[in-house]
PDB file of C-alpha atoms in Angstrom:
ATOM      1  CA  MET A   1       5.766 -27.483  11.342  1.00 96.00           C
ATOM      2  CA  HIS A   2       2.416 -25.840  10.692  1.00 98.00           C
ATOM      3  CA  PHE A   3       0.691 -22.493  10.192  1.00 98.00           C
ATOM      4  CA  GLN A   4      -2.860 -21.660  11.185  1.00 98.00           C
ATOM      5  CA  HIS A   5      -5.271 -19.030  12.492  1.00 98.00           C
ATOM      6  CA  ALA A   6      -6.826 -19.434  15.934  1.00 98.00           C
ATOM      7  CA  ASP A   7     -10.500 -20.426  16.004  1.00 97.00           C
ATOM      8  CA  ASP A   8     -11.601 -17.063  17.381  1.00 97.00           C
ATOM      9  CA  ILE A   9      -9.950 -15.246  14.470  1.00 98.00           C
ATOM     10  CA  TRP A  10     -12.125 -17.216  12.033  1.00 98.00           C
ATOM     11  CA  ARG A  11     -15.140 -16.646  14.284  1.00 97.00           C
ATOM     12  CA  ASP A  12     -14.679 -12.885  14.523  1.00 98.00           C
ATOM     13  CA  PHE A  13     -13.573 -12.394  10.921  1.00 98.00           C
ATOM     14  CA  PRO A  14     -15.576 -14.959   8.919  1.00 96.00           C
ATOM     15  CA  GLU A  15     -14.870 -13.089   5.678  1.00 96.00           C
ATOM     16  CA  LEU A  16     -11.164 -13.940   5.986  1.00 98.00           C
ATOM     17  CA  SER A  17      -9.399 -15.962   3.307  1.00 97.00           C
ATOM     18  CA  ALA A  18      -5.732 -16.896   3.591  1.00 98.00           C
ATOM     19  CA  GLY A  19      -3.057 -18.569   1.535  1.00 98.00           C
ATOM     20  CA  ALA A  20       0.324 -19.990   2.486  1.00 98.00           C
ATOM     21  CA  ILE A  21       3.382 -21.159   0.558  1.00 98.00           C
ATOM     22  CA  PHE A  22       6.344 -23.120   1.913  1.00 98.00           C
ATOM     23  CA  ILE A  23       9.545 -22.853  -0.095  1.00 98.00           C
ATOM     24  CA  ASN A  24      12.758 -24.799   0.562  1.00 98.00           C
ATOM     25  CA  GLY A  25      15.750 -23.711  -1.493  1.00 97.00           C
ATOM     26  CA  VAL A  26      15.711 -19.935  -1.141  1.00 97.00           C
ATOM     27  CA  CYS A  27      18.837 -18.071  -2.233  1.00 97.00           C
ATOM     28  CA  SER A  28      19.589 -14.446  -3.016  1.00 97.00           C
ATOM     29  CA  ASP A  29      21.379 -14.817  -6.358  1.00 96.00           C
ATOM     30  CA  VAL A  30      18.398 -15.135  -8.706  1.00 97.00           C
ATOM     31  CA  SER A  31      16.668 -12.544 -10.887  1.00 97.00           C
ATOM     32  CA  VAL A  32      12.940 -11.841 -10.665  1.00 98.00           C
ATOM     33  CA  GLU A  33      13.060  -8.534 -12.526  1.00 97.00           C
ATOM     34  CA  ASP A  34      10.695  -9.583 -15.322  1.00 98.00           C
ATOM     35  CA  ASP A  35       8.028 -10.677 -12.831  1.00 98.00           C
ATOM     36  CA  ILE A  36       8.479  -7.506 -10.812  1.00 98.00           C
ATOM     37  CA  ARG A  37       8.052  -5.263 -13.857  1.00 98.00           C
ATOM     38  CA  ARG A  38       4.908  -7.143 -14.871  1.00 98.00           C
ATOM     39  CA  LEU A  39       3.398  -6.927 -11.381  1.00 98.00           C
ATOM     40  CA  HIS A  40       4.311  -3.258 -11.020  1.00 98.00           C
ATOM     41  CA  ALA A  41       2.523  -2.552 -14.304  1.00 98.00           C
ATOM     42  CA  ILE A  42      -0.612  -4.228 -12.928  1.00 97.00           C
ATOM     43  CA  ALA A  43      -0.386  -2.111  -9.770  1.00 98.00           C
ATOM     44  CA  ASP A  44       0.059   1.051 -11.838  1.00 97.00           C
ATOM     45  CA  ASP A  45      -3.006   0.185 -13.879  1.00 96.00           C
ATOM     46  CA  ARG A  46      -5.103  -0.555 -10.798  1.00 95.00           C
ATOM     47  CA  LEU A  47      -4.118   2.670  -9.089  1.00 96.00           C
ATOM     48  CA  GLY A  48      -4.715   4.751 -12.219  1.00 92.00           C
ATOM     49  CA  THR A  49      -5.205   8.335 -11.128  1.00 85.00           C
ATOM     50  CA  GLY A  50      -6.826   7.326  -7.834  1.00 90.00           C
ATOM     51  CA  SER A  51      -5.607   6.293  -4.418  1.00 94.00           C
ATOM     52  CA  GLU A  52      -4.929   2.921  -2.824  1.00 97.00           C
ATOM     53  CA  SER A  53      -7.731   3.705  -0.350  1.00 95.00           C
ATOM     54  CA  ASP A  54     -10.220   3.331  -3.237  1.00 96.00           C
ATOM     55  CA  LEU A  55      -9.399  -0.351  -3.709  1.00 98.00           C
ATOM     56  CA  PRO A  56     -11.877  -2.839  -2.142  1.00 98.00           C
ATOM     57  CA  GLU A  57      -9.015  -4.943  -0.755  1.00 98.00           C
ATOM     58  CA  ILE A  58      -7.651  -1.952   1.167  1.00 98.00           C
ATOM     59  CA  GLN A  59     -11.090  -0.805   2.287  1.00 98.00           C
ATOM     60  CA  ALA A  60     -11.732  -4.250   3.787  1.00 98.00           C
ATOM     61  CA  TRP A  61      -8.505  -4.099   5.819  1.00 98.00           C
ATOM     62  CA  ARG A  62      -9.368  -0.589   6.986  1.00 98.00           C
ATOM     63  CA  ARG A  63     -12.709  -1.861   8.273  1.00 98.00           C
ATOM     64  CA  THR A  64     -10.934  -4.738   9.992  1.00 98.00           C
ATOM     65  CA  PHE A  65      -8.412  -2.455  11.676  1.00 98.00           C
ATOM     66  CA  ALA A  66     -11.265  -0.235  12.874  1.00 97.00           C
ATOM     67  CA  LYS A  67     -13.020  -3.320  14.257  1.00 97.00           C
ATOM     68  CA  MET A  68      -9.832  -4.110  16.193  1.00 97.00           C
ATOM     69  CA  GLY A  69      -9.872  -0.611  17.696  1.00 96.00           C
ATOM     70  CA  LEU A  70      -7.058   0.746  15.514  1.00 97.00           C
ATOM     71  CA  LYS A  71      -7.170   4.004  13.570  1.00 94.00           C
ATOM     72  CA  PRO A  72      -6.935   2.851   9.920  1.00 88.00           C
ATOM     73  CA  THR A  73      -4.938   5.914   8.832  1.00 89.00           C
ATOM     74  CA  GLN A  74      -2.496   5.534  11.722  1.00 95.00           C
ATOM     75  CA  TYR A  75      -1.973   1.774  11.424  1.00 97.00           C
ATOM     76  CA  ARG A  76      -2.104   0.560   7.832  1.00 97.00           C
ATOM     77  CA  SER A  77      -2.042  -2.960   6.466  1.00 98.00           C
ATOM     78  CA  ALA A  78       1.251  -3.891   4.813  1.00 98.00           C
ATOM     79  CA  SER A  79      -0.325  -3.803   1.340  1.00 98.00           C
ATOM     80  CA  GLU A  80      -1.720  -0.305   1.854  1.00 98.00           C
ATOM     81  CA  ALA A  81       1.648   0.945   3.121  1.00 98.00           C
ATOM     82  CA  LEU A  82       3.421  -0.543   0.098  1.00 98.00           C
ATOM     83  CA  LEU A  83       0.893   0.870  -2.370  1.00 98.00           C
ATOM     84  CA  ARG A  84       1.111   4.280  -0.737  1.00 97.00           C
ATOM     85  CA  ARG A  85       4.902   4.310  -1.071  1.00 97.00           C
ATOM     86  CA  PHE A  86       4.774   2.935  -4.620  1.00 98.00           C
ATOM     87  CA  ARG A  87       2.291   5.624  -5.701  1.00 96.00           C
ATOM     88  CA  LYS A  88       4.371   8.418  -4.193  1.00 95.00           C
ATOM     89  CA  GLU A  89       7.849   7.213  -5.198  1.00 96.00           C
ATOM     90  CA  GLY A  90       7.112   5.236  -8.362  1.00 93.00           C
ATOM     91  CA  GLY A  91       8.851   2.104  -7.107  1.00 95.00           C
ATOM     92  CA  LEU A  92      10.168   0.149  -4.134  1.00 96.00           C
ATOM     93  CA  PRO A  93      13.762  -0.448  -3.001  1.00 95.00           C
ATOM     94  CA  ALA A  94      15.337  -3.844  -3.717  1.00 97.00           C
ATOM     95  CA  ILE A  95      15.821  -5.928  -0.559  1.00 97.00           C
ATOM     96  CA  HIS A  96      16.035  -9.635  -1.455  1.00 98.00           C
ATOM     97  CA  PRO A  97      14.631 -11.372  -4.561  1.00 98.00           C
ATOM     98  CA  LEU A  98      11.966 -13.219  -2.563  1.00 98.00           C
ATOM     99  CA  ILE A  99      10.907 -10.088  -0.688  1.00 98.00           C
ATOM    100  CA  ASP A 100      10.969  -8.014  -3.877  1.00 98.00           C
ATOM    101  CA  LEU A 101       8.781 -10.566  -5.667  1.00 98.00           C
ATOM    102  CA  CYS A 102       6.285 -10.793  -2.803  1.00 98.00           C
ATOM    103  CA  ASN A 103       6.149  -7.016  -2.437  1.00 98.00           C
ATOM    104  CA  ALA A 104       5.426  -6.686  -6.157  1.00 98.00           C
ATOM    105  CA  ALA A 105       2.677  -9.311  -5.903  1.00 98.00           C
ATOM    106  CA  SER A 106       1.234  -7.489  -2.903  1.00 98.00           C
ATOM    107  CA  LEU A 107       1.092  -4.297  -4.973  1.00 98.00           C
ATOM    108  CA  ALA A 108      -0.600  -6.013  -7.918  1.00 98.00           C
ATOM    109  CA  PHE A 109      -3.227  -7.785  -5.802  1.00 98.00           C
ATOM    110  CA  ALA A 110      -3.484  -5.141  -3.021  1.00 98.00           C
ATOM    111  CA  ILE A 111      -3.260  -8.014  -0.532  1.00 98.00           C
ATOM    112  CA  PRO A 112      -0.786  -8.029   2.387  1.00 98.00           C
ATOM    113  CA  ILE A 113       1.902 -10.696   2.135  1.00 98.00           C
ATOM    114  CA  ALA A 114       4.172 -11.699   5.007  1.00 98.00           C
ATOM    115  CA  VAL A 115       7.405 -13.632   4.450  1.00 98.00           C
ATOM    116  CA  PHE A 116       9.190 -15.413   7.296  1.00 98.00           C
ATOM    117  CA  ASP A 117      12.573 -17.107   7.671  1.00 98.00           C
ATOM    118  CA  LEU A 118      11.552 -20.474   9.105  1.00 98.00           C
ATOM    119  CA  SER A 119      14.905 -21.026  10.798  1.00 98.00           C
ATOM    120  CA  ARG A 120      13.898 -18.194  13.150  1.00 98.00           C
ATOM    121  CA  ILE A 121      10.478 -19.597  14.072  1.00 98.00           C
ATOM    122  CA  ALA A 122       9.959 -22.103  16.888  1.00 98.00           C
ATOM    123  CA  ASP A 123       7.648 -25.101  16.383  1.00 97.00           C
ATOM    124  CA  PHE A 124       4.736 -23.415  14.556  1.00 98.00           C
ATOM    125  CA  LEU A 125       3.271 -20.062  13.533  1.00 98.00           C
ATOM    126  CA  GLN A 126      -0.231 -19.034  14.546  1.00 98.00           C
ATOM    127  CA  VAL A 127      -2.301 -15.899  14.023  1.00 98.00           C
ATOM    128  CA  ARG A 128      -3.906 -15.312  17.404  1.00 98.00           C
ATOM    129  CA  ARG A 129      -4.611 -12.695  20.024  1.00 98.00           C
ATOM    130  CA  ALA A 130      -1.714 -11.781  22.270  1.00 98.00           C
ATOM    131  CA  LEU A 131      -1.703 -12.728  25.928  1.00 98.00           C
ATOM    132  CA  GLY A 132       0.433  -9.724  26.802  1.00 95.00           C
ATOM    133  CA  LYS A 133       3.636 -11.595  27.633  1.00 96.00           C
ATOM    134  CA  GLU A 134       4.966 -12.168  24.099  1.00 98.00           C
ATOM    135  CA  THR A 135       8.101 -10.424  22.831  1.00 98.00           C
ATOM    136  CA  TYR A 136       8.505  -8.615  19.524  1.00 98.00           C
ATOM    137  CA  LEU A 137      11.815  -7.488  18.004  1.00 98.00           C
ATOM    138  CA  THR A 138      11.694  -4.393  15.803  1.00 97.00           C
ATOM    139  CA  PHE A 139      13.949  -3.944  12.772  1.00 96.00           C
ATOM    140  CA  SER A 140      15.911  -1.373  14.780  1.00 95.00           C
ATOM    141  CA  GLY A 141      16.603  -3.922  17.520  1.00 96.00           C
ATOM    142  CA  GLU A 142      14.141  -2.745  20.164  1.00 97.00           C
ATOM    143  CA  VAL A 143      12.046  -5.267  22.094  1.00 97.00           C
ATOM    144  CA  GLU A 144       8.325  -4.583  22.438  1.00 97.00           C
ATOM    145  CA  SER A 145       5.430  -6.360  24.157  1.00 97.00           C
ATOM    146  CA  PRO A 146       2.176  -6.554  22.169  1.00 98.00           C
ATOM    147  CA  GLU A 147      -0.922  -5.472  24.048  1.00 96.00           C
ATOM    148  CA  PRO A 148      -3.210  -8.224  25.398  1.00 98.00           C
ATOM    149  CA  GLY A 149      -5.818  -9.007  22.759  1.00 98.00           C
ATOM    150  CA  GLU A 150      -3.764  -7.604  19.882  1.00 98.00           C
ATOM    151  CA  VAL A 151      -3.748  -9.881  16.817  1.00 98.00           C
ATOM    152  CA  ILE A 152      -0.224 -11.190  16.252  1.00 98.00           C
ATOM    153  CA  PHE A 153       1.697 -13.942  14.477  1.00 98.00           C
ATOM    154  CA  ALA A 154       3.122 -16.041  17.338  1.00 98.00           C
ATOM    155  CA  ASP A 155       5.397 -19.076  17.485  1.00 98.00           C
ATOM    156  CA  GLY A 156       5.795 -21.847  20.044  1.00 97.00           C
ATOM    157  CA  GLU A 157       8.154 -19.814  22.229  1.00 97.00           C
ATOM    158  CA  GLY A 158       5.778 -16.871  22.565  1.00 97.00           C
ATOM    159  CA  ARG A 159       7.673 -14.688  20.148  1.00 98.00           C
ATOM    160  CA  ALA A 160       5.558 -12.293  18.072  1.00 98.00           C
ATOM    161  CA  HIS A 161       6.620 -12.249  14.419  1.00 98.00           C
ATOM    162  CA  ALA A 162       4.077  -9.617  13.370  1.00 98.00           C
ATOM    163  CA  ARG A 163       2.097  -6.982  15.268  1.00 98.00           C
ATOM    164  CA  ARG A 164      -1.403  -5.620  14.675  1.00 98.00           C
ATOM    165  CA  TRP A 165      -2.065  -8.517  12.325  1.00 98.00           C
ATOM    166  CA  THR A 166      -0.846  -7.253   8.934  1.00 98.00           C
ATOM    167  CA  ASN A 167       0.607  -3.946  10.090  1.00 98.00           C
ATOM    168  CA  ARG A 168       4.248  -4.690  10.927  1.00 97.00           C
ATOM    169  CA  GLN A 169       6.541  -7.732  10.799  1.00 98.00           C
ATOM    170  CA  SER A 170       9.381  -8.498  13.191  1.00 98.00           C
ATOM    171  CA  GLY A 171      13.036  -8.105  12.387  1.00 98.00           C
ATOM    172  CA  HIS A 172      13.720 -11.422  14.110  1.00 98.00           C
ATOM    173  CA  SER A 173      12.352 -13.605  11.297  1.00 98.00           C
ATOM    174  CA  ALA A 174      13.003 -11.287   8.361  1.00 98.00           C
ATOM    175  CA  ILE A 175      14.398 -12.827   5.194  1.00 98.00           C
ATOM    176  CA  ARG A 176      18.185 -12.445   4.968  1.00 97.00           C
ATOM    177  CA  PRO A 177      20.910 -13.575   2.547  1.00 97.00           C
ATOM    178  CA  GLN A 178      21.393 -16.779   4.576  1.00 97.00           C
ATOM    179  CA  THR A 179      17.711 -17.769   4.426  1.00 98.00           C
ATOM    180  CA  THR A 180      17.026 -21.151   2.800  1.00 98.00           C
ATOM    181  CA  ARG A 181      13.475 -21.972   3.967  1.00 98.00           C
ATOM    182  CA  ALA A 182      10.613 -19.506   3.981  1.00 98.00           C
ATOM    183  CA  LEU A 183       6.905 -19.305   4.705  1.00 98.00           C
ATOM    184  CA  ILE A 184       4.775 -16.863   2.727  1.00 98.00           C
ATOM    185  CA  VAL A 185       1.335 -15.860   4.039  1.00 98.00           C
ATOM    186  CA  ALA A 186      -1.310 -13.781   2.250  1.00 98.00           C
ATOM    187  CA  GLU A 187      -4.602 -12.686   3.845  1.00 98.00           C
ATOM    188  CA  ALA A 188      -7.642 -10.847   2.509  1.00 98.00           C
ATOM    189  CA  LEU A 189     -11.162  -9.970   3.670  1.00 98.00           C
ATOM    190  CA  HIS A 190     -12.868  -8.307   0.693  1.00 98.00           C
ATOM    191  CA  GLU A 191     -15.837  -9.756  -1.187  1.00 97.00           C
ATOM    192  CA  THR A 192     -13.818 -11.767  -3.721  1.00 98.00           C
ATOM    193  CA  ALA A 193     -11.035 -12.623  -1.278  1.00 98.00           C
ATOM    194  CA  ARG A 194     -11.162 -16.392  -1.735  1.00 97.00           C
ATOM    195  CA  ASP A 195     -10.746 -16.273  -5.516  1.00 98.00           C
ATOM    196  CA  ASP A 196      -8.154 -13.504  -5.369  1.00 98.00           C
ATOM    197  CA  VAL A 197      -6.029 -15.235  -2.735  1.00 98.00           C
ATOM    198  CA  GLU A 198      -6.068 -18.418  -4.788  1.00 98.00           C
ATOM    199  CA  ARG A 199      -5.001 -16.503  -7.910  1.00 98.00           C
ATOM    200  CA  LEU A 200      -2.248 -14.823  -5.915  1.00 98.00           C
ATOM    201  CA  MET A 201      -0.970 -18.150  -4.549  1.00 98.00           C
ATOM    202  CA  ILE A 202      -0.901 -19.690  -8.026  1.00 98.00           C
ATOM    203  CA  ALA A 203       0.896 -16.676  -9.525  1.00 98.00           C
ATOM    204  CA  LEU A 204       3.485 -16.541  -6.739  1.00 98.00           C
ATOM    205  CA  SER A 205       4.076 -20.302  -6.763  1.00 98.00           C
ATOM    206  CA  GLY A 206       4.690 -20.220 -10.510  1.00 98.00           C
ATOM    207  CA  ALA A 207       7.129 -17.321 -10.279  1.00 98.00           C
ATOM    208  CA  ILE A 208       8.982 -18.938  -7.366  1.00 98.00           C
ATOM    209  CA  ALA A 209       9.226 -22.307  -9.118  1.00 98.00           C
ATOM    210  CA  ALA A 210      10.677 -20.656 -12.218  1.00 97.00           C
ATOM    211  CA  ALA A 211      13.151 -18.394 -10.415  1.00 98.00           C
ATOM    212  CA  TRP A 212      14.443 -20.800  -7.770  1.00 98.00           C
ATOM    213  CA  ASP A 213      13.898 -24.100  -9.604  1.00 97.00           C
ATOM    214  CA  VAL A 214      11.970 -25.537  -6.647  1.00 97.00           C
ATOM    215  CA  ARG A 215       8.513 -26.957  -6.085  1.00 96.00           C
ATOM    216  CA  PRO A 216       6.620 -24.722  -3.618  1.00 98.00           C
ATOM    217  CA  ASN A 217       4.056 -26.294  -1.280  1.00 98.00           C
ATOM    218  CA  MET A 218       0.866 -24.207  -1.419  1.00 97.00           C
ATOM    219  CA  ALA A 219      -2.444 -24.120   0.468  1.00 98.00           C
ATOM    220  CA  VAL A 220      -5.535 -21.908   0.508  1.00 97.00           C
ATOM    221  CA  LEU A 221      -7.056 -21.780   3.995  1.00 97.00           C
ATOM    222  CA  ASP A 222     -10.529 -21.093   5.339  1.00 93.00           C
ATOM    223  CA  ARG A 223     -12.511 -21.837   8.471  1.00 92.00           C
ATOM    224  CA  SER A 224     -13.234 -25.420   7.379  1.00 92.00           C
ATOM    225  CA  SER A 225      -9.585 -26.054   6.478  1.00 94.00           C
ATOM    226  CA  PRO A 226      -7.558 -23.695   8.694  1.00 95.00           C
ATOM    227  CA  ARG A 227      -4.225 -25.483   9.057  1.00 97.00           C
ATOM    228  CA  PHE A 228      -1.234 -25.751   6.704  1.00 98.00           C
ATOM    229  CA  ASP A 229       1.202 -28.573   7.554  1.00 97.00           C
ATOM    230  CA  PHE A 230       4.608 -28.791   5.921  1.00 96.00           C
ATOM    231  CA  SER A 231       7.881 -30.617   6.553  1.00 91.00           C
ATOM    232  CA  ILE A 232      11.101 -28.675   6.925  1.00 84.00           C
TER     233      ILE A 232
END
């Protein structure tokens, strides 16, 4: 199996940096509370008395959404939405240890992180523009069709696993208690994106290895090295 961005995504968004982690051995009966508290403290410190919209990572995604023809305050990147909720509510609900850990890392780094159950993905996963005939399953069970040209995460069967790039994931490949194999993807477009994505991948890999007693497979991607191959 592999993960990659289409060539035209790299062409149109040359500032993009991405990271991916493959983990085999996911379970839901581990504790990541110490890591979550540490990452939440970093997010608190970064937010200070300001807003998530002040952060360069969020500003870069807002510019990208505007470039895609989306209103940045109507459609927010996943990291902005998480930071907004965290700032208002002082925390996030627990879902699954892997999701909770990745959400906390997304808060600390202000970088959107997607997590997919690989048993629900066919053949490969690619960030590309929609053709208009893909299907997307919402968390409430409704089926949608992404607009032609919309940036999506698509698999080999034409199923969209995320819409509007980093705006909204699909319920079809969401992590669940039965998940054993997962793919984690982080993407950033701000000035120090490459270094920050690499730091994020290293931090997440270390936390995952410690909590699940596994050896994650990690890659940092760019236009010259756009594809992440892994065996499931």
